[in-house]
Amino acid sequence: MTAAWQERVSLKPFNTFGIDVDARYFTQAHSDDEVRAALASAAQRQLPVLVIGGGSNLLLTQDVDALVLHMASRGRRVLSEQGERVVVEAEAGEPWHPFVQWSLEQGFSGLENLSLIPGTVGAAPMQNVGAYGVEIKDVFAGLTALDRETGELRDFTLEECAFGYRDSVFKRTPGRWLILRVRFALARTLQAHLDYGPVRQRLQEQGVEQPSAQDISDAICSIRREKLPDPLELGNAGSFFKNPVVSAALSEQIRVWYPGVVAYPQGEGQVKLAAGWLIEQAGWKGYRDGDAGVHRLQSLVLVNYGQASGAQLHALARKIQADILERFGVELEMEPNLY
Ligand SMILES: Cc1cc2nc3c(=O)[nH]c(=O)nc-3n(C[C@H](O)[C@H](O)[C@H](O)COP(=O)(O)OP(=O)(O)OC[C@H]3O[C@@H](n4cnc5c(N)ncnc54)[C@H](O)[C@@H]3O)c2cc1C
């Protein structure tokens, strides 16, 4: 029931930035029982535990003086089908993109816009992953998590997750909840979301007039492959900063100096600015200091050209934050989880 622990394990293959730090102890959990056993042994030894999935939203700035628990549970199933509506469930360790592809192969739509996001099913609710106009909250049907304080299992409804933009109750209470499995409400008939970014245009270029969910997934995969660096070739964690939400007044002030500012009204006098645009205007696109840099095509993506440490990437992120605050009066928040 208890998986073996390894000592002093390099986490380089377990984070998409490719940062070479060590875990003091490392183990994998394939089942609820293995999760419980690992947490119990760690508690006995008074060791903190860091739970990881695909490591695609992590910035590791130092050796991890803890037990790193890698979620490796597998399994996906159809829980119920009622007419149009289908509820599916997947274990936390299931890799996200293959799960999306599996759902499409079953003829279910709803997850197609979230294709090719790295990582695992269990981490997806942490920051309410989103892409191309859809977030998991739009198709969420519940999840089961282990309360690490009491050892009890709890089912969460949509409301209880308190999902926001790249945010959830799980992100706001780090270390409290270990997500074991997640449920999604999908549909047999496609409700296409094509209005975000170049999705519709890409489908038109491909001559697809009545796209299926699989066509949309394929188009989004091709756009993402062009836009985002592949972590296997260039270490990164996707978007490094969240798009900041500021007052409409500040946005208008910025517009006086920068008429091209990219801003999306959010209602109630709030406006979301494109963080990538701000960073590009400030001249950071393509910047490189040693092996830490800003991607040459995507100013929102910090990259590791090989040997950058997490501390170097963090220092670069802080320089960018300070510069954007000074130039625009806007605070940028980092998206990856920092350790
Ligand atoms: C190239 C690239 C593109 C990306 N594009 C997007 C995108 O379009 N949209 C988007 O939203 N994100 C995107 N991301 C970010 C990332 O892929 C997602 O946030 C993903 O859900 C992280 O999953 P993971 O398994 O890798 O999590 P990890 O990085 O392993 O962990 C992230 C956080 O979740 C915690 N955690 C992990 N598993 C569990 C669990 N089972 N229970 C409780 N806590 C857990 C960890 O402790 C950590 O705090 C991208 C990343 C990359 C590298």
mmCIF file of C-alpha atoms and ligand atoms in Angstrom:
data_model
loop_
_atom_site.group_PDB
_atom_site.id
_atom_site.type_symbol
_atom_site.label_atom_id
_atom_site.label_comp_id
_atom_site.label_asym_id
_atom_site.label_seq_id
_atom_site.Cartn_x
_atom_site.Cartn_y
_atom_site.Cartn_z
ATOM 1 C CA MET A 1 0.000 0.000 0.000
ATOM 2 C CA THR A 2 2.915 2.342 0.678
ATOM 3 C CA ALA A 3 5.008 3.308 -2.343
ATOM 4 C CA ALA A 4 8.760 3.475 -1.707
ATOM 5 C CA TRP A 5 10.373 6.812 -0.894
ATOM 6 C CA GLN A 6 13.499 7.901 -2.698
ATOM 7 C CA GLU A 7 15.978 10.279 -1.138
ATOM 8 C CA ARG A 8 17.600 13.315 -2.815
ATOM 9 C CA VAL A 9 15.807 13.140 -6.137
ATOM 10 C CA SER A 10 16.363 15.738 -8.857
ATOM 11 C CA LEU A 11 13.082 17.425 -9.784
ATOM 12 C CA LYS A 12 14.384 18.463 -13.209
ATOM 13 C CA PRO A 13 12.206 15.936 -15.091
ATOM 14 C CA PHE A 14 9.220 16.876 -12.916
ATOM 15 C CA ASN A 15 8.917 20.590 -13.743
ATOM 16 C CA THR A 16 8.448 22.095 -17.200
ATOM 17 C CA PHE A 17 10.895 24.940 -16.472
ATOM 18 C CA GLY A 18 13.491 22.146 -16.247
ATOM 19 C CA ILE A 19 14.928 23.552 -13.021
ATOM 20 C CA ASP A 20 17.422 21.273 -11.353
ATOM 21 C CA VAL A 21 16.671 21.278 -7.641
ATOM 22 C CA ASP A 22 16.456 18.264 -5.332
ATOM 23 C CA ALA A 23 13.563 16.921 -3.332
ATOM 24 C CA ARG A 24 14.662 15.683 0.074
ATOM 25 C CA TYR A 25 12.257 12.769 -0.385
ATOM 26 C CA PHE A 26 10.162 11.782 -3.383
ATOM 27 C CA THR A 27 7.345 9.295 -3.857
ATOM 28 C CA GLN A 28 4.412 8.653 -6.158
ATOM 29 C CA ALA A 29 0.777 7.938 -5.294
ATOM 30 C CA HIS A 30 -1.303 5.723 -7.586
ATOM 31 C CA SER A 31 -4.369 5.470 -5.348
ATOM 32 C CA ASP A 32 -6.191 7.136 -2.441
ATOM 33 C CA ASP A 33 -4.604 4.605 -0.110
ATOM 34 C CA GLU A 34 -1.110 5.511 -1.287
ATOM 35 C CA VAL A 35 -1.909 9.200 -0.830
ATOM 36 C CA ARG A 36 -3.091 8.591 2.730
ATOM 37 C CA ALA A 37 -0.104 6.361 3.538
ATOM 38 C CA ALA A 38 2.379 8.943 2.223
ATOM 39 C CA LEU A 39 0.741 11.781 4.168
ATOM 40 C CA ALA A 40 0.642 9.680 7.348
ATOM 41 C CA SER A 41 4.341 8.722 7.116
ATOM 42 C CA ALA A 42 5.303 12.327 6.411
ATOM 43 C CA ALA A 43 3.270 13.510 9.412
ATOM 44 C CA GLN A 44 4.984 10.918 11.610
ATOM 45 C CA ARG A 45 8.372 12.272 10.542
ATOM 46 C CA GLN A 46 7.121 15.873 10.809
ATOM 47 C CA LEU A 47 7.957 16.448 7.156
ATOM 48 C CA PRO A 48 6.070 18.973 5.034
ATOM 49 C CA VAL A 49 4.570 17.578 1.805
ATOM 50 C CA LEU A 50 4.554 19.222 -1.622
ATOM 51 C CA VAL A 51 1.995 17.650 -3.976
ATOM 52 C CA ILE A 52 2.825 17.894 -7.670
ATOM 53 C CA GLY A 53 1.219 16.796 -10.919
ATOM 54 C CA GLY A 54 2.925 17.647 -14.206
ATOM 55 C CA GLY A 55 5.009 20.460 -12.692
ATOM 56 C CA SER A 56 3.821 22.851 -15.428
ATOM 57 C CA ASN A 57 2.760 25.611 -13.068
ATOM 58 C CA LEU A 58 5.674 25.584 -10.649
ATOM 59 C CA LEU A 59 8.720 27.773 -10.151
ATOM 60 C CA LEU A 60 11.160 25.939 -7.898
ATOM 61 C CA THR A 61 13.592 28.449 -6.436
ATOM 62 C CA GLN A 62 15.433 26.125 -4.041
ATOM 63 C CA ASP A 63 15.840 22.493 -3.006
ATOM 64 C CA VAL A 64 12.541 21.212 -1.629
ATOM 65 C CA ASP A 65 13.101 20.266 2.001
ATOM 66 C CA ALA A 66 9.975 18.120 2.096
ATOM 67 C CA LEU A 67 8.387 14.965 0.743
ATOM 68 C CA VAL A 68 7.420 15.607 -2.874
ATOM 69 C CA LEU A 69 4.298 13.551 -3.597
ATOM 70 C CA HIS A 70 3.830 13.037 -7.326
ATOM 71 C CA MET A 71 0.216 12.253 -8.245
ATOM 72 C CA ALA A 72 0.237 9.221 -10.539
ATOM 73 C CA SER A 73 -3.322 7.920 -10.092
ATOM 74 C CA ARG A 74 -5.033 6.900 -13.336
ATOM 75 C CA GLY A 75 -8.579 6.238 -14.433
ATOM 76 C CA ARG A 76 -11.373 7.958 -16.340
ATOM 77 C CA ARG A 77 -14.989 6.923 -16.628
ATOM 78 C CA VAL A 78 -18.489 7.931 -17.672
ATOM 79 C CA LEU A 79 -20.515 8.385 -14.483
ATOM 80 C CA SER A 80 -23.920 9.174 -15.935
ATOM 81 C CA GLU A 81 -25.669 9.936 -19.209
ATOM 82 C CA GLN A 82 -28.987 11.718 -19.330
ATOM 83 C CA GLY A 83 -30.028 12.703 -22.824
ATOM 84 C CA GLU A 84 -27.652 15.409 -23.896
ATOM 85 C CA ARG A 85 -25.726 15.618 -20.648
ATOM 86 C CA VAL A 86 -22.888 13.310 -19.731
ATOM 87 C CA VAL A 87 -20.877 13.401 -16.531
ATOM 88 C CA VAL A 88 -17.326 12.039 -16.707
ATOM 89 C CA GLU A 89 -14.760 11.644 -13.951
ATOM 90 C CA ALA A 90 -10.975 11.352 -14.005
ATOM 91 C CA GLU A 91 -8.360 10.630 -11.367
ATOM 92 C CA ALA A 92 -6.018 13.440 -10.346
ATOM 93 C CA GLY A 93 -2.891 11.956 -11.928
ATOM 94 C CA GLU A 94 -4.432 11.602 -15.406
ATOM 95 C CA PRO A 95 -2.520 13.776 -17.877
ATOM 96 C CA TRP A 96 -4.863 16.571 -18.959
ATOM 97 C CA HIS A 97 -4.553 16.596 -22.762
ATOM 98 C CA PRO A 98 -4.965 12.818 -23.249
ATOM 99 C CA PHE A 99 -8.054 13.070 -21.015
ATOM 100 C CA VAL A 100 -9.459 15.820 -23.261
ATOM 101 C CA GLN A 101 -8.755 13.659 -26.338
ATOM 102 C CA TRP A 102 -10.433 10.652 -24.698
ATOM 103 C CA SER A 103 -13.574 12.733 -24.007
ATOM 104 C CA LEU A 104 -13.680 13.833 -27.657
ATOM 105 C CA GLU A 105 -13.260 10.235 -28.851
ATOM 106 C CA GLN A 106 -16.335 9.299 -26.787
ATOM 107 C CA GLY A 107 -18.288 11.945 -28.751
ATOM 108 C CA PHE A 108 -18.474 14.375 -25.798
ATOM 109 C CA SER A 109 -17.876 18.084 -26.250
ATOM 110 C CA GLY A 110 -17.027 20.784 -23.732
ATOM 111 C CA LEU A 111 -13.284 20.387 -23.203
ATOM 112 C CA GLU A 112 -12.115 21.021 -26.792
ATOM 113 C CA ASN A 113 -11.005 24.637 -26.169
ATOM 114 C CA LEU A 114 -8.810 23.418 -23.304
ATOM 115 C CA SER A 115 -6.769 21.112 -25.548
ATOM 116 C CA LEU A 116 -3.003 20.865 -25.170
ATOM 117 C CA ILE A 117 -2.790 22.504 -21.737
ATOM 118 C CA PRO A 118 0.030 20.613 -19.988
ATOM 119 C CA GLY A 119 -0.357 19.053 -16.549
ATOM 120 C CA THR A 120 -2.819 16.808 -14.787
ATOM 121 C CA VAL A 121 -6.554 16.633 -14.146
ATOM 122 C CA GLY A 122 -6.025 17.080 -10.386
ATOM 123 C CA ALA A 123 -4.197 20.387 -10.752
ATOM 124 C CA ALA A 124 -6.647 21.867 -13.287
ATOM 125 C CA PRO A 125 -9.099 23.167 -10.640
ATOM 126 C CA MET A 126 -6.260 24.808 -8.682
ATOM 127 C CA GLN A 127 -6.191 27.808 -10.980
ATOM 128 C CA ASN A 128 -9.425 27.105 -12.884
ATOM 129 C CA VAL A 129 -7.426 26.478 -16.059
ATOM 130 C CA GLY A 130 -8.674 28.382 -19.037
ATOM 131 C CA ALA A 131 -7.916 28.947 -22.689
ATOM 132 C CA TYR A 132 -9.634 30.319 -25.800
ATOM 133 C CA GLY A 133 -12.710 31.625 -23.986
ATOM 134 C CA VAL A 134 -13.433 28.558 -21.798
ATOM 135 C CA GLU A 135 -12.460 27.799 -18.199
ATOM 136 C CA ILE A 136 -12.994 24.520 -16.388
ATOM 137 C CA LYS A 137 -15.642 26.194 -14.250
ATOM 138 C CA ASP A 138 -17.827 26.237 -17.411
ATOM 139 C CA VAL A 139 -17.917 22.424 -17.541
ATOM 140 C CA PHE A 140 -17.294 21.597 -13.899
ATOM 141 C CA ALA A 141 -19.542 19.011 -12.199
ATOM 142 C CA GLY A 142 -17.727 18.475 -8.883
ATOM 143 C CA LEU A 143 -14.561 17.086 -7.354
ATOM 144 C CA THR A 144 -13.436 14.953 -4.436
ATOM 145 C CA ALA A 145 -10.599 16.207 -2.264
ATOM 146 C CA LEU A 146 -8.853 15.007 0.849
ATOM 147 C CA ASP A 147 -8.733 17.500 3.689
ATOM 148 C CA ARG A 148 -5.102 17.311 4.768
ATOM 149 C CA GLU A 149 -5.973 18.823 8.157
ATOM 150 C CA THR A 150 -8.637 16.284 9.160
ATOM 151 C CA GLY A 151 -7.977 13.347 6.798
ATOM 152 C CA GLU A 152 -11.619 13.441 5.649
ATOM 153 C CA LEU A 153 -12.889 13.262 2.096
ATOM 154 C CA ARG A 154 -15.060 16.086 0.842
ATOM 155 C CA ASP A 155 -17.056 16.593 -2.350
ATOM 156 C CA PHE A 156 -16.994 20.153 -3.691
ATOM 157 C CA THR A 157 -19.740 21.742 -5.772
ATOM 158 C CA LEU A 158 -19.085 24.476 -8.328
ATOM 159 C CA GLU A 159 -20.019 27.220 -5.827
ATOM 160 C CA GLU A 160 -17.797 25.754 -3.110
ATOM 161 C CA CYS A 161 -14.739 25.872 -5.394
ATOM 162 C CA ALA A 162 -15.144 29.682 -5.662
ATOM 163 C CA PHE A 163 -13.504 29.708 -9.072
ATOM 164 C CA GLY A 164 -12.211 33.006 -10.391
ATOM 165 C CA TYR A 165 -9.778 34.067 -13.109
ATOM 166 C CA ARG A 166 -6.821 31.667 -12.587
ATOM 167 C CA ASP A 167 -8.053 31.251 -9.037
ATOM 168 C CA SER A 168 -9.998 28.935 -6.715
ATOM 169 C CA VAL A 169 -10.499 28.150 -3.038
ATOM 170 C CA PHE A 170 -7.735 25.543 -3.448
ATOM 171 C CA LYS A 171 -5.224 28.107 -4.643
ATOM 172 C CA ARG A 172 -6.177 30.465 -1.807
ATOM 173 C CA THR A 173 -5.635 27.796 0.887
ATOM 174 C CA PRO A 174 -2.366 26.201 -0.264
ATOM 175 C CA GLY A 175 -1.606 22.797 1.226
ATOM 176 C CA ARG A 176 -5.089 22.260 2.693
ATOM 177 C CA TRP A 177 -6.828 20.240 -0.039
ATOM 178 C CA LEU A 178 -5.445 17.347 -2.026
ATOM 179 C CA ILE A 179 -7.628 16.861 -5.092
ATOM 180 C CA LEU A 180 -8.207 13.163 -5.792
ATOM 181 C CA ARG A 181 -10.620 13.180 -8.754
ATOM 182 C CA VAL A 182 -12.589 15.691 -10.807
ATOM 183 C CA ARG A 183 -15.961 15.494 -12.600
ATOM 184 C CA PHE A 184 -17.032 17.345 -15.736
ATOM 185 C CA ALA A 185 -20.465 17.913 -17.277
ATOM 186 C CA LEU A 186 -20.086 17.447 -21.023
ATOM 187 C CA ALA A 187 -22.591 17.361 -23.870
ATOM 188 C CA ARG A 188 -23.348 15.170 -26.844
ATOM 189 C CA THR A 189 -24.128 18.198 -29.022
ATOM 190 C CA LEU A 190 -21.437 20.789 -29.598
ATOM 191 C CA GLN A 191 -21.833 24.346 -28.351
ATOM 192 C CA ALA A 192 -18.927 25.887 -30.196
ATOM 193 C CA HIS A 193 -16.887 28.738 -28.694
ATOM 194 C CA LEU A 194 -15.031 30.179 -31.660
ATOM 195 C CA ASP A 195 -14.869 33.885 -30.909
ATOM 196 C CA TYR A 196 -11.672 33.996 -28.908
ATOM 197 C CA GLY A 197 -8.379 34.708 -30.664
ATOM 198 C CA PRO A 198 -7.784 33.259 -34.114
ATOM 199 C CA VAL A 199 -9.869 30.054 -33.684
ATOM 200 C CA ARG A 200 -12.608 30.873 -36.200
ATOM 201 C CA GLN A 201 -10.076 32.203 -38.692
ATOM 202 C CA ARG A 202 -7.904 29.085 -38.388
ATOM 203 C CA LEU A 203 -10.920 26.845 -39.079
ATOM 204 C CA GLN A 204 -11.873 28.977 -42.086
ATOM 205 C CA GLU A 205 -8.311 28.757 -43.435
ATOM 206 C CA GLN A 206 -8.603 24.981 -43.115
ATOM 207 C CA GLY A 207 -11.875 25.070 -45.075
ATOM 208 C CA VAL A 208 -13.900 23.756 -42.118
ATOM 209 C CA GLU A 209 -17.397 25.273 -42.209
ATOM 210 C CA GLN A 210 -19.288 23.189 -39.641
ATOM 211 C CA PRO A 211 -16.561 22.299 -37.156
ATOM 212 C CA SER A 212 -16.861 19.285 -34.880
ATOM 213 C CA ALA A 213 -15.447 19.395 -31.343
ATOM 214 C CA GLN A 214 -12.431 17.470 -32.666
ATOM 215 C CA ASP A 215 -11.932 20.076 -35.452
ATOM 216 C CA ILE A 216 -11.898 22.844 -32.829
ATOM 217 C CA SER A 217 -9.447 20.890 -30.696
ATOM 218 C CA ASP A 218 -7.178 20.317 -33.701
ATOM 219 C CA ALA A 219 -7.293 24.010 -34.671
ATOM 220 C CA ILE A 220 -6.465 25.074 -31.107
ATOM 221 C CA CYS A 221 -3.599 22.564 -30.924
ATOM 222 C CA SER A 222 -2.129 23.946 -34.129
ATOM 223 C CA ILE A 223 -2.425 27.560 -32.905
ATOM 224 C CA ARG A 224 -0.876 26.670 -29.543
ATOM 225 C CA ARG A 225 2.018 24.801 -31.174
ATOM 226 C CA GLU A 226 2.846 27.925 -33.190
ATOM 227 C CA LYS A 227 2.425 30.345 -30.303
ATOM 228 C CA LEU A 228 3.868 28.635 -27.259
ATOM 229 C CA PRO A 229 7.294 27.086 -26.778
ATOM 230 C CA ASP A 230 7.295 23.327 -26.182
ATOM 231 C CA PRO A 231 8.667 22.775 -22.649
ATOM 232 C CA LEU A 232 10.568 19.728 -23.928
ATOM 233 C CA GLU A 233 12.583 22.089 -26.146
ATOM 234 C CA LEU A 234 12.586 25.278 -24.074
ATOM 235 C CA GLY A 235 11.766 25.261 -20.356
ATOM 236 C CA ASN A 236 8.732 27.370 -19.451
ATOM 237 C CA ALA A 237 5.497 27.377 -17.445
ATOM 238 C CA GLY A 238 3.191 28.993 -20.005
ATOM 239 C CA SER A 239 1.936 32.477 -19.146
ATOM 240 C CA PHE A 240 4.039 33.748 -16.282
ATOM 241 C CA PHE A 241 1.832 36.687 -15.283
ATOM 242 C CA LYS A 242 -1.914 37.038 -14.918
ATOM 243 C CA ASN A 243 -3.682 39.717 -16.922
ATOM 244 C CA PRO A 244 -4.126 42.522 -14.358
ATOM 245 C CA VAL A 245 -7.566 43.924 -13.576
ATOM 246 C CA VAL A 246 -7.354 47.692 -12.961
ATOM 247 C CA SER A 247 -9.743 50.614 -12.597
ATOM 248 C CA ALA A 248 -11.183 52.082 -15.803
ATOM 249 C CA ALA A 249 -9.648 55.415 -14.711
ATOM 250 C CA LEU A 250 -6.123 53.974 -14.674
ATOM 251 C CA SER A 251 -6.715 52.285 -18.010
ATOM 252 C CA GLU A 252 -7.773 55.628 -19.522
ATOM 253 C CA GLN A 253 -4.657 57.315 -18.085
ATOM 254 C CA ILE A 254 -2.500 54.680 -19.758
ATOM 255 C CA ARG A 255 -4.402 55.175 -23.025
ATOM 256 C CA VAL A 256 -3.362 58.853 -23.103
ATOM 257 C CA TRP A 257 0.281 57.824 -23.490
ATOM 258 C CA TYR A 258 -0.297 54.494 -25.192
ATOM 259 C CA PRO A 259 -3.385 54.717 -27.438
ATOM 260 C CA GLY A 260 -2.942 51.062 -28.454
ATOM 261 C CA VAL A 261 -3.385 49.663 -24.920
ATOM 262 C CA VAL A 262 -5.172 46.295 -25.023
ATOM 263 C CA ALA A 263 -8.044 46.485 -22.495
ATOM 264 C CA TYR A 264 -11.184 44.401 -21.914
ATOM 265 C CA PRO A 265 -14.001 46.006 -19.866
ATOM 266 C CA GLN A 266 -15.050 43.792 -16.921
ATOM 267 C CA GLY A 267 -18.004 45.850 -15.660
ATOM 268 C CA GLU A 268 -18.198 47.811 -12.377
ATOM 269 C CA GLY A 269 -15.540 50.283 -13.493
ATOM 270 C CA GLN A 270 -12.928 47.527 -13.917
ATOM 271 C CA VAL A 271 -10.824 46.736 -16.954
ATOM 272 C CA LYS A 272 -8.571 43.754 -17.694
ATOM 273 C CA LEU A 273 -5.297 44.695 -19.387
ATOM 274 C CA ALA A 274 -3.209 42.332 -21.496
ATOM 275 C CA ALA A 275 -0.088 41.696 -19.392
ATOM 276 C CA GLY A 276 1.817 40.564 -22.492
ATOM 277 C CA TRP A 277 1.132 43.893 -24.186
ATOM 278 C CA LEU A 278 2.407 45.876 -21.167
ATOM 279 C CA ILE A 279 5.585 43.760 -20.986
ATOM 280 C CA GLU A 280 6.192 44.110 -24.708
ATOM 281 C CA GLN A 281 5.694 47.895 -24.615
ATOM 282 C CA ALA A 282 8.229 48.067 -21.799
ATOM 283 C CA GLY A 283 10.780 46.425 -24.111
ATOM 284 C CA TRP A 284 11.176 43.065 -22.374
ATOM 285 C CA LYS A 285 10.228 40.817 -25.288
ATOM 286 C CA GLY A 286 13.219 38.671 -26.198
ATOM 287 C CA TYR A 287 15.256 39.921 -23.208
ATOM 288 C CA ARG A 288 17.850 37.459 -21.950
ATOM 289 C CA ASP A 289 20.093 37.485 -18.903
ATOM 290 C CA GLY A 290 22.242 34.351 -18.840
ATOM 291 C CA ASP A 291 19.852 31.456 -19.323
ATOM 292 C CA ALA A 292 16.802 33.269 -17.938
ATOM 293 C CA GLY A 293 14.760 35.162 -20.488
ATOM 294 C CA VAL A 294 11.510 36.423 -21.929
ATOM 295 C CA HIS A 295 10.403 34.469 -24.987
ATOM 296 C CA ARG A 296 11.220 36.222 -28.263
ATOM 297 C CA LEU A 297 7.665 35.852 -29.598
ATOM 298 C CA GLN A 298 5.603 35.715 -26.383
ATOM 299 C CA SER A 299 6.379 38.392 -23.817
ATOM 300 C CA LEU A 300 4.122 36.672 -21.268
ATOM 301 C CA VAL A 301 6.289 33.557 -21.235
ATOM 302 C CA LEU A 302 9.523 33.391 -19.222
ATOM 303 C CA VAL A 303 11.932 30.763 -20.476
ATOM 304 C CA ASN A 304 14.891 28.750 -19.251
ATOM 305 C CA TYR A 305 17.481 28.498 -22.028
ATOM 306 C CA GLY A 306 19.171 25.632 -20.203
ATOM 307 C CA GLN A 307 20.855 26.194 -16.874
ATOM 308 C CA ALA A 308 18.810 29.032 -15.336
ATOM 309 C CA SER A 309 17.999 28.559 -11.677
ATOM 310 C CA GLY A 310 14.553 29.205 -10.268
ATOM 311 C CA ALA A 311 16.040 32.091 -8.291
ATOM 312 C CA GLN A 312 17.317 33.710 -11.515
ATOM 313 C CA LEU A 313 13.918 33.381 -13.163
ATOM 314 C CA HIS A 314 12.262 34.758 -10.052
ATOM 315 C CA ALA A 315 14.663 37.722 -10.015
ATOM 316 C CA LEU A 316 13.850 38.435 -13.678
ATOM 317 C CA ALA A 317 10.110 38.232 -12.910
ATOM 318 C CA ARG A 318 10.527 40.722 -10.076
ATOM 319 C CA LYS A 319 12.454 43.147 -12.320
ATOM 320 C CA ILE A 320 9.633 43.011 -14.851
ATOM 321 C CA GLN A 321 7.028 43.560 -12.114
ATOM 322 C CA ALA A 322 8.921 46.594 -10.771
ATOM 323 C CA ASP A 323 9.312 48.075 -14.250
ATOM 324 C CA ILE A 324 5.624 47.639 -15.144
ATOM 325 C CA LEU A 325 4.613 49.200 -11.831
ATOM 326 C CA GLU A 326 6.876 52.181 -12.430
ATOM 327 C CA ARG A 327 5.882 52.747 -16.054
ATOM 328 C CA PHE A 328 2.155 52.038 -15.926
ATOM 329 C CA GLY A 329 1.216 51.989 -12.229
ATOM 330 C CA VAL A 330 0.041 48.393 -12.728
ATOM 331 C CA GLU A 331 0.859 45.479 -10.430
ATOM 332 C CA LEU A 332 1.521 42.192 -12.186
ATOM 333 C CA GLU A 333 0.798 38.987 -10.305
ATOM 334 C CA MET A 334 2.780 35.822 -11.021
ATOM 335 C CA GLU A 335 0.762 32.830 -12.182
ATOM 336 C CA PRO A 336 3.016 29.840 -11.318
ATOM 337 C CA ASN A 337 3.249 28.543 -7.768
ATOM 338 C CA LEU A 338 6.519 29.505 -6.154
ATOM 339 C CA TYR A 339 8.600 27.222 -3.895
HETATM 340 C C1 LIG B 1 3.391 25.538 -22.388
HETATM 341 C C2 LIG B 1 2.368 25.773 -21.282
HETATM 342 C C3 LIG B 1 1.113 26.247 -21.608
HETATM 343 C C4 LIG B 1 0.144 26.462 -20.603
HETATM 344 N N1 LIG B 1 -1.070 26.929 -20.973
HETATM 345 C C5 LIG B 1 -2.028 27.144 -20.026
HETATM 346 C C6 LIG B 1 -3.317 27.629 -20.404
HETATM 347 O O1 LIG B 1 -3.620 27.814 -21.580
HETATM 348 N N2 LIG B 1 -4.219 27.861 -19.423
HETATM 349 C C7 LIG B 1 -3.936 27.631 -18.106
HETATM 350 O O2 LIG B 1 -4.810 27.858 -17.267
HETATM 351 N N3 LIG B 1 -2.719 27.153 -17.718
HETATM 352 C C8 LIG B 1 -1.771 26.911 -18.646
HETATM 353 N N4 LIG B 1 -0.521 26.435 -18.271
HETATM 354 C C9 LIG B 1 -0.242 26.214 -16.852
HETATM 355 C C10 LIG B 1 -0.417 24.741 -16.381
HETATM 356 O O3 LIG B 1 -0.329 23.856 -17.462
HETATM 357 C C11 LIG B 1 -1.753 24.502 -15.677
HETATM 358 O O4 LIG B 1 -1.891 25.369 -14.575
HETATM 359 C C12 LIG B 1 -1.906 23.049 -15.190
HETATM 360 O O5 LIG B 1 -3.220 22.827 -14.710
HETATM 361 C C13 LIG B 1 -0.904 22.667 -14.106
HETATM 362 O O6 LIG B 1 -1.009 21.271 -13.898
HETATM 363 P P1 LIG B 1 0.188 20.439 -13.263
HETATM 364 O O7 LIG B 1 -0.314 19.042 -13.054
HETATM 365 O O8 LIG B 1 1.396 20.568 -14.094
HETATM 366 O O9 LIG B 1 0.345 21.172 -11.871
HETATM 367 P P2 LIG B 1 1.688 21.379 -11.017
HETATM 368 O O10 LIG B 1 2.532 22.411 -11.673
HETATM 369 O O11 LIG B 1 2.307 20.064 -10.704
HETATM 370 O O12 LIG B 1 1.076 21.991 -9.688
HETATM 371 C C14 LIG B 1 0.470 23.278 -9.705
HETATM 372 C C15 LIG B 1 -0.094 23.580 -8.314
HETATM 373 O O13 LIG B 1 -1.133 22.659 -8.012
HETATM 374 C C16 LIG B 1 -0.832 21.876 -6.851
HETATM 375 N N5 LIG B 1 -1.339 20.528 -7.138
HETATM 376 C C17 LIG B 1 -0.993 19.715 -8.156
HETATM 377 N N6 LIG B 1 -1.755 18.596 -8.146
HETATM 378 C C18 LIG B 1 -2.591 18.720 -7.088
HETATM 379 C C19 LIG B 1 -3.630 17.902 -6.532
HETATM 380 N N7 LIG B 1 -3.963 16.718 -7.077
HETATM 381 N N8 LIG B 1 -4.283 18.335 -5.430
HETATM 382 C C20 LIG B 1 -3.973 19.528 -4.861
HETATM 383 N N9 LIG B 1 -3.008 20.343 -5.336
HETATM 384 C C21 LIG B 1 -2.333 19.945 -6.445
HETATM 385 C C22 LIG B 1 0.678 21.973 -6.686
HETATM 386 O O14 LIG B 1 1.059 21.816 -5.337
HETATM 387 C C23 LIG B 1 0.943 23.379 -7.202
HETATM 388 O O15 LIG B 1 0.650 24.328 -6.201
HETATM 389 C C24 LIG B 1 0.458 26.201 -19.248
HETATM 390 C C25 LIG B 1 1.730 25.707 -18.922
HETATM 391 C C26 LIG B 1 2.680 25.492 -19.925
HETATM 392 C C27 LIG B 1 4.031 24.933 -19.573
#
